[in-house]
XYZ file of C-alpha atoms in Angstrom:
661
model
C 35.678 -3.414 22.700
C 38.527 -1.254 21.433
C 37.967 2.290 20.271
C 36.701 2.992 16.789
C 39.354 2.752 14.081
C 41.446 5.925 14.128
C 43.312 5.613 10.798
C 41.271 4.983 7.684
C 44.053 3.920 5.320
C 42.943 1.690 2.448
C 42.715 2.598 -1.235
C 43.179 6.328 -1.537
C 44.330 7.048 -5.089
C 42.081 9.654 -6.750
C 41.495 7.455 -9.785
C 40.255 4.618 -7.606
C 38.147 7.088 -5.661
C 36.537 8.355 -8.856
C 35.875 4.828 -10.133
C 34.266 3.850 -6.840
C 32.141 6.998 -6.693
C 31.075 6.742 -10.318
C 30.115 3.090 -9.922
C 27.582 4.152 -7.299
C 26.461 7.151 -9.335
C 25.707 5.163 -12.441
C 23.969 2.303 -10.653
C 21.549 4.963 -9.442
C 21.302 6.670 -12.831
C 20.709 3.392 -14.661
C 18.161 2.051 -12.191
C 16.140 5.265 -12.206
C 16.356 5.426 -15.999
C 15.131 1.858 -16.410
C 12.287 2.396 -13.968
C 11.577 5.827 -15.490
C 10.917 6.830 -11.904
C 13.025 7.876 -8.963
C 15.520 10.428 -7.719
C 18.995 10.268 -9.286
C 20.310 13.667 -8.188
C 21.205 12.961 -4.564
C 22.985 9.646 -5.269
C 25.049 11.420 -7.910
C 26.008 14.123 -5.418
C 26.634 12.037 -2.323
C 28.352 9.008 -3.861
C 31.865 10.028 -2.675
C 30.783 10.451 0.952
C 28.842 7.190 1.011
C 31.804 5.380 -0.555
C 34.141 6.529 2.217
C 31.523 5.963 4.891
C 30.846 2.355 3.862
C 34.436 1.369 3.173
C 36.412 3.234 5.823
C 34.090 4.292 8.624
C 31.117 2.012 9.228
C 31.617 -1.117 11.302
C 29.469 -3.458 9.261
C 29.698 -6.887 7.677
C 27.827 -7.781 4.501
C 27.897 -11.449 5.500
C 26.504 -10.703 8.968
C 24.117 -7.814 8.201
C 22.191 -8.104 11.466
C 24.948 -8.594 14.028
C 23.910 -6.568 17.073
C 26.951 -4.325 17.459
C 27.102 -3.128 13.846
C 27.042 0.571 13.163
C 23.629 1.779 11.997
C 23.225 3.809 8.836
C 19.882 5.478 8.119
C 18.950 7.159 4.837
C 16.404 9.692 6.049
C 15.821 11.079 2.566
C 14.369 7.775 1.432
C 13.593 9.114 -2.029
C 17.337 8.719 -2.722
C 17.029 4.999 -2.081
C 19.265 3.967 -4.988
C 22.133 5.588 -3.104
C 21.656 2.999 -0.372
C 20.814 0.050 -2.622
C 23.860 0.714 -4.783
C 26.137 0.996 -1.729
C 24.797 -2.253 -0.299
C 25.310 -4.082 -3.584
C 28.820 -2.742 -4.053
C 29.690 -3.608 -0.428
C 28.781 -7.252 -0.966
C 25.372 -7.483 0.653
C 22.843 -9.994 -0.653
C 21.505 -7.576 -3.235
C 22.292 -8.539 -6.801
C 22.431 -6.507 -9.994
C 19.196 -8.204 -11.022
C 17.606 -6.812 -7.855
C 18.742 -3.320 -8.797
C 17.254 -3.775 -12.244
C 13.863 -4.288 -10.588
C 14.061 -0.943 -8.768
C 10.538 0.361 -8.147
C 8.965 -2.749 -9.675
C 6.582 -5.082 -7.863
C 7.623 -7.320 -6.263
C 11.097 -5.971 -5.635
C 13.815 -5.963 -3.000
C 14.503 -2.388 -4.086
C 11.254 -0.504 -3.479
C 10.930 3.197 -4.152
C 11.799 4.020 -0.555
C 13.841 1.761 1.760
C 11.765 -0.725 3.747
C 13.014 -2.560 6.823
C 12.899 -6.331 6.468
C 12.762 -6.252 2.688
C 16.394 -5.426 1.921
C 19.447 -6.544 3.940
C 21.219 -3.536 5.386
C 18.100 -1.355 5.640
C 17.630 -0.481 9.312
C 14.327 1.419 9.196
C 11.595 2.263 6.723
C 12.025 5.842 5.549
C 10.217 8.007 3.069
C 8.320 10.775 4.856
C 11.074 13.294 5.435
C 12.468 13.767 8.919
C 11.400 10.324 10.128
C 14.842 8.837 9.585
C 16.497 11.578 11.626
C 14.194 10.809 14.558
C 14.633 7.049 14.072
C 18.391 7.576 14.248
C 18.002 9.393 17.565
C 16.112 6.349 18.849
C 18.799 3.990 17.563
C 21.529 6.058 19.224
C 19.593 6.290 22.486
C 19.035 2.534 22.508
C 22.775 2.016 22.034
C 23.554 4.227 25.017
C 20.956 2.515 27.217
C 22.195 -0.949 26.256
C 25.840 0.034 26.723
C 25.195 1.302 30.247
C 23.269 -1.850 31.112
C 25.401 -4.587 29.557
C 29.015 -3.418 29.210
C 31.563 -4.501 31.800
C 35.136 -3.242 32.276
C 36.498 -6.373 30.636
C 34.313 -6.159 27.551
C 32.074 -3.591 25.866
C 29.610 -5.752 23.947
C 27.643 -2.621 22.973
C 29.812 -0.024 21.245
C 28.463 1.185 17.917
C 27.625 4.448 16.199
C 24.557 5.728 14.350
C 24.894 7.691 11.125
C 21.984 9.321 9.321
C 22.041 11.057 5.950
C 19.467 13.790 5.454
C 18.825 16.759 3.205
C 17.174 20.151 3.082
C 13.697 18.611 3.129
C 14.447 16.734 6.350
C 15.701 19.949 7.895
C 12.418 21.673 7.073
C 10.253 19.009 8.700
C 9.457 19.751 12.319
C 10.035 16.170 13.447
C 13.762 16.467 12.679
C 13.982 19.584 14.814
C 12.093 17.931 17.682
C 14.323 14.868 17.600
C 17.567 16.803 17.231
C 16.685 18.989 20.193
C 16.235 15.913 22.362
C 19.417 14.295 21.004
C 21.391 17.358 22.029
C 19.775 17.351 25.466
C 20.667 13.682 25.941
C 24.207 14.271 24.601
C 24.113 11.286 22.272
C 27.747 11.436 21.274
C 27.596 8.410 18.989
C 25.025 10.038 16.716
C 26.190 11.819 13.571
C 23.797 13.596 11.215
C 25.202 14.002 7.716
C 23.364 16.943 6.165
C 23.506 17.125 2.378
C 23.098 20.855 1.825
C 22.737 21.021 -1.944
C 20.448 24.094 -1.948
C 17.852 22.311 -4.108
C 14.388 20.925 -3.425
C 11.850 19.340 -5.737
C 10.222 22.631 -6.766
C 13.407 24.610 -7.283
C 16.208 26.194 -5.276
C 15.818 25.766 -1.522
C 16.005 29.540 -1.175
C 12.346 29.597 -2.218
C 11.505 28.485 1.316
C 14.684 28.077 3.388
C 17.303 30.656 4.271
C 17.976 29.940 7.941
C 21.461 29.212 9.256
C 21.117 25.531 10.116
C 24.519 25.419 11.804
C 23.476 28.030 14.352
C 20.294 26.135 15.107
C 22.211 22.916 15.745
C 24.781 24.656 17.890
C 21.849 25.826 20.006
C 20.655 22.201 20.251
C 24.025 21.230 21.706
C 25.563 19.608 18.622
C 29.108 19.890 17.426
C 28.923 21.269 13.880
C 31.470 20.313 11.213
C 31.593 21.173 7.516
C 32.642 19.472 4.299
C 32.889 22.200 1.712
C 33.609 19.814 -1.173
C 32.280 16.242 -1.041
C 34.623 15.288 -3.912
C 37.670 16.146 -1.769
C 38.183 12.749 -0.200
C 40.920 13.941 2.178
C 38.486 16.479 3.605
C 35.721 13.874 3.758
C 37.933 11.376 5.601
C 39.247 13.935 8.073
C 35.777 15.258 8.880
C 34.225 11.826 9.384
C 37.128 10.887 11.648
C 36.603 14.060 13.691
C 32.914 13.212 14.056
C 33.857 9.775 15.374
C 36.179 11.300 17.951
C 33.645 13.803 19.288
C 32.724 13.273 22.935
C 29.867 14.592 25.024
C 27.621 15.768 22.184
C 26.146 14.582 18.879
C 27.564 15.857 15.613
C 26.081 17.567 12.575
C 28.210 17.460 9.428
C 27.064 20.035 6.870
C 28.136 18.920 3.399
C 28.021 21.190 0.365
C 27.273 19.058 -2.682
C 26.038 19.416 -6.246
C 22.811 17.592 -7.046
C 22.967 15.759 -10.371
C 26.766 16.068 -10.323
C 28.220 15.602 -13.812
C 24.889 15.689 -15.614
C 23.316 18.443 -17.718
C 21.113 19.063 -14.677
C 24.073 19.818 -12.400
C 22.744 21.936 -9.469
C 19.296 21.842 -11.102
C 16.115 20.770 -9.319
C 15.181 18.692 -12.362
C 17.755 16.115 -11.207
C 15.803 15.634 -8.001
C 12.657 13.720 -8.820
C 12.789 12.237 -12.309
C 14.924 10.147 -14.636
C 17.555 12.154 -16.493
C 16.500 10.920 -19.932
C 18.535 8.990 -22.499
C 20.307 12.019 -23.978
C 21.299 13.388 -20.574
C 22.508 9.967 -19.414
C 24.777 9.707 -22.457
C 26.121 13.191 -21.791
C 26.761 12.313 -18.140
C 28.690 9.179 -19.106
C 30.907 11.271 -21.335
C 31.369 13.994 -18.731
C 32.354 11.544 -15.962
C 34.306 9.272 -18.331
C 32.227 6.215 -17.562
C 32.353 3.967 -20.655
C 30.509 1.018 -19.150
C 27.029 -0.073 -20.283
C 24.071 0.181 -17.884
C 24.423 -1.928 -14.731
C 27.975 -2.990 -15.565
C 30.441 -2.462 -12.713
C 34.172 -2.926 -13.377
C 36.228 -5.168 -11.138
C 38.307 -2.267 -9.829
C 35.143 -0.628 -8.484
C 34.152 -3.769 -6.594
C 37.700 -3.991 -5.231
C 37.509 -0.405 -4.006
C 34.176 -1.029 -2.303
C 35.393 -4.175 -0.552
C 38.727 -3.225 1.009
C 40.670 -5.698 3.108
C 39.797 -4.477 6.573
C 38.229 -5.930 9.694
C 34.479 -5.399 9.943
C 34.476 -5.630 13.720
C 32.296 -8.729 13.767
C 35.032 -11.186 14.786
C 36.260 -8.787 17.460
C 32.715 -8.524 18.796
C 32.431 -12.327 18.979
C 35.616 -12.418 21.074
C 34.264 -9.560 23.167
C 31.121 -11.572 23.905
C 33.252 -14.460 25.137
C 35.121 -12.169 27.511
C 31.858 -10.652 28.756
C 30.401 -14.112 29.350
C 33.406 -15.042 31.488
C 33.594 -11.738 33.357
C 29.895 -11.459 34.287
C 27.893 -14.549 33.256
C 24.576 -13.279 34.634
C 24.766 -9.918 32.882
C 25.810 -11.524 29.608
C 22.998 -14.074 29.847
C 20.517 -11.181 30.051
C 22.204 -9.481 27.082
C 21.956 -12.728 25.132
C 18.271 -13.177 26.002
C 17.280 -9.685 25.000
C 19.594 -8.838 22.140
C 20.515 -12.188 20.603
C 17.583 -14.456 21.396
C 14.982 -11.664 21.693
C 12.773 -13.719 23.982
C 10.324 -11.806 26.155
C 10.938 -11.900 29.880
C 9.009 -13.678 32.617
C 5.342 -14.133 31.758
C 3.926 -15.108 35.148
C 2.773 -11.601 35.965
C 1.108 -10.705 39.211
C -1.597 -8.406 37.901
C -3.357 -5.984 40.260
C -6.625 -7.246 41.720
C -9.841 -5.214 41.792
C -13.164 -5.539 43.554
C -16.416 -5.589 41.606
C -18.027 -2.170 41.588
C -14.936 -0.215 42.581
C -14.182 2.842 40.468
C -10.833 2.904 38.650
C -9.940 4.873 35.545
C -8.385 2.691 32.897
C -5.363 5.017 32.693
C -4.665 4.313 36.390
C -5.186 0.597 35.782
C -2.801 0.832 32.833
C -0.097 2.323 35.012
C -0.505 -0.412 37.606
C -0.405 -3.162 34.977
C 2.554 -1.626 33.145
C 4.587 -1.364 36.326
C 3.686 -4.940 37.263
C 4.916 -6.098 33.870
C 8.044 -3.933 34.042
C 8.985 -5.612 37.325
C 9.309 -8.876 35.372
C 10.364 -7.530 31.950
C 13.401 -5.237 32.244
C 13.347 -4.399 28.526
C 10.203 -2.276 28.929
C 11.174 1.395 28.589
C 9.288 4.461 27.475
C 7.779 7.746 28.369
C 5.397 10.513 27.531
C 5.173 13.826 25.732
C 5.409 15.791 28.993
C 2.229 14.180 30.384
C 3.707 11.198 32.211
C 1.878 12.070 35.424
C -1.401 12.161 33.472
C -0.887 9.010 31.401
C 0.259 7.159 34.533
C 3.276 5.695 32.751
C 6.098 6.417 35.174
C 8.145 3.284 35.836
C 11.263 4.136 37.840
C 14.026 6.650 37.105
C 14.774 9.037 34.270
C 17.023 8.103 31.363
C 19.400 11.004 30.876
C 23.052 11.965 30.499
C 25.341 10.689 31.940
C 23.321 7.760 33.354
C 21.168 6.002 30.781
C 20.131 3.076 33.006
C 16.668 4.345 33.953
C 13.343 3.254 32.469
C 11.592 6.609 31.873
C 12.269 8.733 28.793
C 11.260 12.360 29.170
C 10.410 13.166 25.562
C 9.144 16.658 26.286
C 6.335 18.191 24.244
C 7.475 16.420 21.087
C 4.758 13.925 20.148
C 5.880 13.265 16.578
C 9.550 12.811 17.441
C 8.567 10.716 20.471
C 6.837 8.164 18.273
C 9.620 8.020 15.686
C 12.301 7.762 18.390
C 10.265 4.925 19.895
C 10.373 3.250 16.471
C 14.148 3.632 16.429
C 14.455 2.009 19.856
C 12.210 -0.829 18.706
C 14.204 -1.298 15.505
C 17.471 -1.375 17.446
C 16.510 -4.432 19.477
C 16.925 -5.277 23.143
C 14.056 -3.071 24.321
C 10.271 -3.092 24.265
C 9.465 0.627 24.003
C 6.252 2.558 24.590
C 5.137 6.121 23.997
C 2.217 7.909 25.615
C 0.176 11.086 25.340
C -3.446 12.277 25.295
C -5.527 10.507 22.665
C -6.397 13.647 20.728
C -2.664 14.219 20.185
C -2.314 10.910 18.403
C -2.911 13.143 15.390
C 0.508 14.704 16.045
C 2.316 11.372 15.782
C 0.190 9.368 13.367
C 2.784 9.336 10.539
C 5.316 7.662 12.836
C 2.713 5.223 14.149
C 1.914 4.323 10.550
C 5.594 3.585 9.897
C 5.765 1.496 13.057
C 3.000 -0.635 11.583
C 4.668 -0.834 8.166
C 7.873 -2.005 9.876
C 5.916 -4.472 12.063
C 7.734 -3.232 15.152
C 6.900 -4.501 18.621
C 5.965 -1.114 20.063
C 3.219 0.090 22.391
C 1.341 3.385 22.063
C -0.650 4.499 25.096
C -3.327 7.155 24.692
C -5.355 8.443 27.627
C -8.169 11.002 28.046
C -10.086 9.082 25.425
C -13.495 10.700 24.907
C -15.821 13.661 25.330
C -15.987 12.646 28.993
C -12.748 14.588 29.306
C -15.110 17.493 29.827
C -13.812 20.927 30.652
C -10.941 21.107 28.155
C -13.488 21.173 25.371
C -13.454 20.340 21.694
C -9.714 20.798 21.116
C -8.903 18.046 23.605
C -11.864 15.711 23.157
C -11.102 12.924 20.656
C -14.023 12.091 18.374
C -12.641 10.876 15.057
C -9.352 9.407 16.319
C -10.670 5.906 17.059
C -12.031 5.522 13.543
C -8.800 6.846 12.069
C -6.552 4.412 13.929
C -8.877 1.491 13.300
C -8.532 2.191 9.581
C -4.756 1.741 9.750
C -3.569 -1.718 8.639
C -1.413 -3.794 10.923
C -2.206 -2.299 14.308
C -4.553 -3.464 17.041
C -6.501 -0.779 18.907
C -7.709 -1.757 22.382
C -10.215 0.316 24.339
C -10.808 -1.621 27.566
C -14.023 -1.267 29.581
C -12.532 -1.531 33.052
C -9.372 -2.198 35.046
C -9.405 -5.950 34.414
C -9.779 -5.563 30.670
C -6.902 -3.089 30.888
C -4.585 -5.640 32.482
C -5.540 -8.153 29.790
C -4.832 -5.506 27.144
C -1.353 -4.883 28.529
C -0.667 -8.625 28.543
C -1.812 -8.819 24.926
C 0.372 -5.872 23.868
C 3.457 -7.394 25.471
C 3.018 -10.679 23.600
C 1.977 -9.275 20.215
C 5.269 -8.975 18.337
C 4.045 -8.540 14.756
C 3.232 -4.840 14.975
C 2.330 -1.936 17.259
C -0.530 -2.140 19.731
C -2.537 0.920 20.759
C -4.230 1.234 24.157
C -6.958 3.875 24.486
C -7.804 4.698 28.084
C -10.180 6.797 30.151
C -9.396 9.763 32.305
C -12.478 9.256 34.488
C -13.108 6.407 36.886
C -15.038 3.434 35.490
C -16.758 0.699 37.505
C -15.005 -2.666 37.684
C -17.546 -4.976 36.084
C -18.626 -8.288 37.580
C -18.527 -9.885 34.157
C -14.803 -9.227 33.678
C -13.605 -11.336 36.606
C -12.367 -14.061 34.249
C -11.331 -11.814 31.375
C -8.176 -12.798 29.485
C -6.346 -11.875 26.309
C -8.733 -14.221 24.495
C -11.634 -12.018 25.614
C -10.360 -8.918 23.847
C -12.068 -9.808 20.571
C -15.353 -9.464 22.450
C -17.183 -11.139 25.317
C -20.793 -11.132 26.432
C -21.575 -9.466 29.753
C -25.369 -9.787 29.620
C -27.835 -11.926 27.687
C -30.995 -10.708 25.990
C -33.031 -11.907 23.003
C -34.621 -8.629 21.870
C -31.588 -6.386 21.400
C -27.789 -6.413 21.684
C -25.837 -3.341 22.754
C -22.208 -3.524 21.588
C -19.833 -1.109 23.305
C -16.212 -0.311 24.072
C -14.400 1.427 26.888
C -16.382 3.752 29.136
C -19.602 3.086 27.217
C -19.735 -0.567 28.307
C -20.911 0.307 31.813
C -23.337 2.800 30.247
C -24.679 -0.006 28.048
C -25.203 -2.211 31.095
C -27.132 0.542 32.886
C -29.261 1.183 29.804
C -29.900 -2.558 29.398
C -31.383 -2.728 32.881
C -33.745 0.140 32.098
C -34.727 -1.467 28.787
C -35.443 -4.750 30.533
C -37.752 -2.951 32.974
C -39.643 -1.776 29.876
C -39.885 -5.289 28.450
C -36.954 -5.188 26.021
C -34.563 -7.991 26.941
C -31.156 -6.551 26.094
C -27.785 -8.245 25.824
C -24.485 -6.395 26.219
C -21.218 -7.279 24.498
C -17.912 -5.626 25.344
C -15.602 -5.406 22.317
C -12.227 -3.975 23.361
C -10.860 -4.367 19.805
C -12.706 -4.261 16.513
C -9.605 -5.623 14.764
C -9.626 -8.720 16.944
C -13.384 -9.081 16.501
C -12.941 -8.953 12.731
C -10.227 -11.606 12.923
C -12.493 -14.125 14.673
C -14.047 -16.841 12.525
C -17.363 -15.604 11.140
C -19.425 -18.220 12.948
C -17.865 -17.294 16.304
C -18.399 -13.604 15.661
C -22.049 -14.135 14.770
C -22.599 -16.318 17.819
C -21.117 -13.628 20.049
C -23.167 -10.771 18.621
C -26.378 -12.795 18.297
C -29.308 -12.559 15.912
C -31.187 -9.743 17.684
C -30.889 -6.171 16.324
C -27.440 -4.774 17.159
C -26.756 -1.223 18.289
C -23.216 0.052 18.892
C -22.643 2.542 21.680
C -19.465 4.640 21.607
C -18.861 8.305 22.406
C -16.918 8.764 19.191
C -17.424 8.769 15.433
C -19.742 6.039 14.177
C -17.490 5.477 11.169
C -16.472 1.826 10.822
C -19.117 0.301 13.086
C -21.646 -0.695 10.446
C -19.579 -3.729 9.509
C -20.769 -5.309 12.755
C -24.025 -3.651 13.829
C -27.300 -2.313 12.460
C -27.258 1.103 14.141
C -24.855 3.307 16.086
C -25.291 5.747 18.941
C -22.167 7.844 18.575
C -20.713 11.281 17.925
C -20.980 12.865 14.512
C -19.828 16.302 15.629
C -17.201 17.721 17.983
C -17.831 17.865 21.706
C -18.000 20.848 24.025
C -16.541 22.340 27.166
C -18.192 21.614 30.490
C -18.217 19.238 33.407
C -18.126 15.580 32.435
C -21.756 14.893 33.297
C -22.908 18.029 31.504
C -21.073 17.094 28.313
C -22.242 13.462 28.331
C -25.848 14.555 28.822
C -25.552 17.233 26.155
C -24.652 14.586 23.578
C -26.990 11.804 24.602
C -24.822 9.538 26.733
C -26.910 8.936 29.846
C -28.757 5.662 30.467
C -32.127 7.320 29.954
C -31.036 8.986 26.713
C -29.613 5.722 25.395
C -32.956 4.040 26.123
C -34.743 6.780 24.177
C -32.340 6.430 21.253
C -32.722 2.665 21.229
C -36.510 2.844 21.283
C -36.397 5.275 18.353
C -34.122 2.894 16.469
C -36.497 0.020 17.173
C -39.412 2.064 15.907
C -40.933 2.925 19.264
C -41.170 -0.675 20.511
C-alpha cells in the first residue's frame, strides 16, 4: 500500500472550520443537556482537532466501518463520548440524529461511555481512565505483528495507524504509564497519543494533584513529543498531525493545550467537565460562538465539511489484496482466514498423553497443551508479566523491534497494562491473545479483564500458583478470595482443572469459546493424573463424577479433587460411602439443565472442598470446607495441614458436618 497521505488539502477556510467545529460542539452540548447527564467540556475543547483528524488524517470509511486496514481511533477518556458519537454522525456513519437524542438513555446506541459492538466506529469499550491508552498500544502492536507476517513487497495489506485521545486523568492512571513504557520499548511508530492537556479535572484544576512534566516522562519512554499550543489554530493542528504520521522508529505523543468548555460561561472551569451546562449557559454559548441553530440541527455546510471528497483508502486496500493474492497466494489465504474470515485454525490437536498416577502440575500441563495448540493455530500469541518461565507459557521467539514475527510478548512487570494490551490485540483481529501471571496478581489486572468480558473478546487469561499450596511465599502470594471474585464476574468462564488431562480439555475449550474471555487457574505443585479423567473432554468441564457413593458427595476443583478422592477412601473404610465430583467450572455447571445438574451431584448431602473462599459455593452444596482467612508462610505440606487440607482432616470435618456419623 502507498504511504499515508502527505498533503491534507480539502476545505480549509476558517469560516468552514468554525462551522465544522461548532457543529460537533453543539451536538455534544445538546445531547448532554437533553440527557441532563454527561461531560460537555472536552468535546467543546477538542472539536477542532477531531474535525481535522476525521476528515483529513484518518483512513476510514463510514460505509465500511470494519474494513481490516482502517486506521483505529480510540477515545480513552470515554466520559467525553459525545465527542466520538458526534464525529461519527457527522462523518456519515450509521448513527442518526435520533440516536444522539437518546444519549445516555436505555436502550441506546449512544451509551454514557463508548461500547464496542454497540456503535459503528467504536473500536473498544472505554470508561475507566487509562484503559484506552493501553488498548491502543495493543491495537498498534497487533498491526505491527500482522504487517510483518502478511505484507509482501508487492502489496502491504496491513498498513494502518492507531490514534488515541486521552486527558489528564488518563495520564494519572498507572495503566497508561505501564502501557506507554512498553510502547516506547517496542518502538510502535504507528501509535500516536493525543493528550488533551486542559489543566482541569472533575474536582478542580489539575494542579491540585498533577504538576509533573509529562513531556519529559514520555521522552524517557522513547516517544517523540510534539505540541499543539492552540487547538483552534487549524494550520498548526494539520502540520502537527502530519509530523506525527511521518515519525519513524518511535511512537508519538502530541500534547495539546485546550480550553475545556470553550465558548461557554464555564470556559476553563471544572464545572464544564461532568455536568450539563444548563439552559442559560447553553443560550450564552450559542451567542458567544454564533451558532443560531436549534438543538440537534446541523447545517448543510457542516455536513459538507465533515464529508470531504477524498479517498478513504478502502478501494486502494481492495486492490492491494488482489495484488497480494497474486504475489503470494498461500500467505494471502492465511491473511484471509485470520483477518477476513476469522475462522480458528486446525482443530485436530495432538494433545500430550499422560499415565494414570503420574505427577504433573497443571501449569506444566497448560504449557504443553498451549504449545500443542500453537503448533496448529498460528494466531495464538501472548506472554506474561515477567513470569513466563513460571507460568510455562513460552511458545517460540520474542516479539520485539525490529522483528515482530515471534509469538511471545514480554510484557514486563505490568499486569494491568498486559491485560488491556491483550484486549487491544483481541479487538484488532487476526490474533488469539493470552496473558499470564500468578493468580494472586489477577487483582492487578481485574479492571481490564472485566472490560474484556464486557467487550466479549476472545481472549485467554492464564493464572498459575493457584492456592495456599504455594507455601513459602506466604499470605501475600497465596490467593484465597480471587476465585470467588472472578466467578462473580458476568460473561467469563473460570476453569480450575484437577489434573493434566482436564487441563488439556480446558485449553481446547478456551480456544473454541469465542463469546468472551476464558480464565484458567492452575497449580504450581504436581498433581496426580487421575484414572477417571482418561476420557475427559470439553463436555466434562461442567462437572463429571469420578467416584460413586450414596451417603455423601464431595464436590471439588483443581488440586482438591485428588484430596477428595483420598478422603473418600478413608470415609468408605469408616462406612460412609462417598462419591466425588470434579467441577472444573462453576459457570458451566450452572449453565447445565437443572435435571442434569441434580443427577450429577446426587441426592446425598453435598460438601464442597476447595482451598479458597467458600463464597459462592452454597448455590450447589450444603456445606463447604474452605478458607475463610488468609494463608501462611511455610512448606506446602505444613500450610495445607495448618488449614485442614489433609485427607484425615477432611474426614474429621466431614464427620462433624454429618453430625458425628
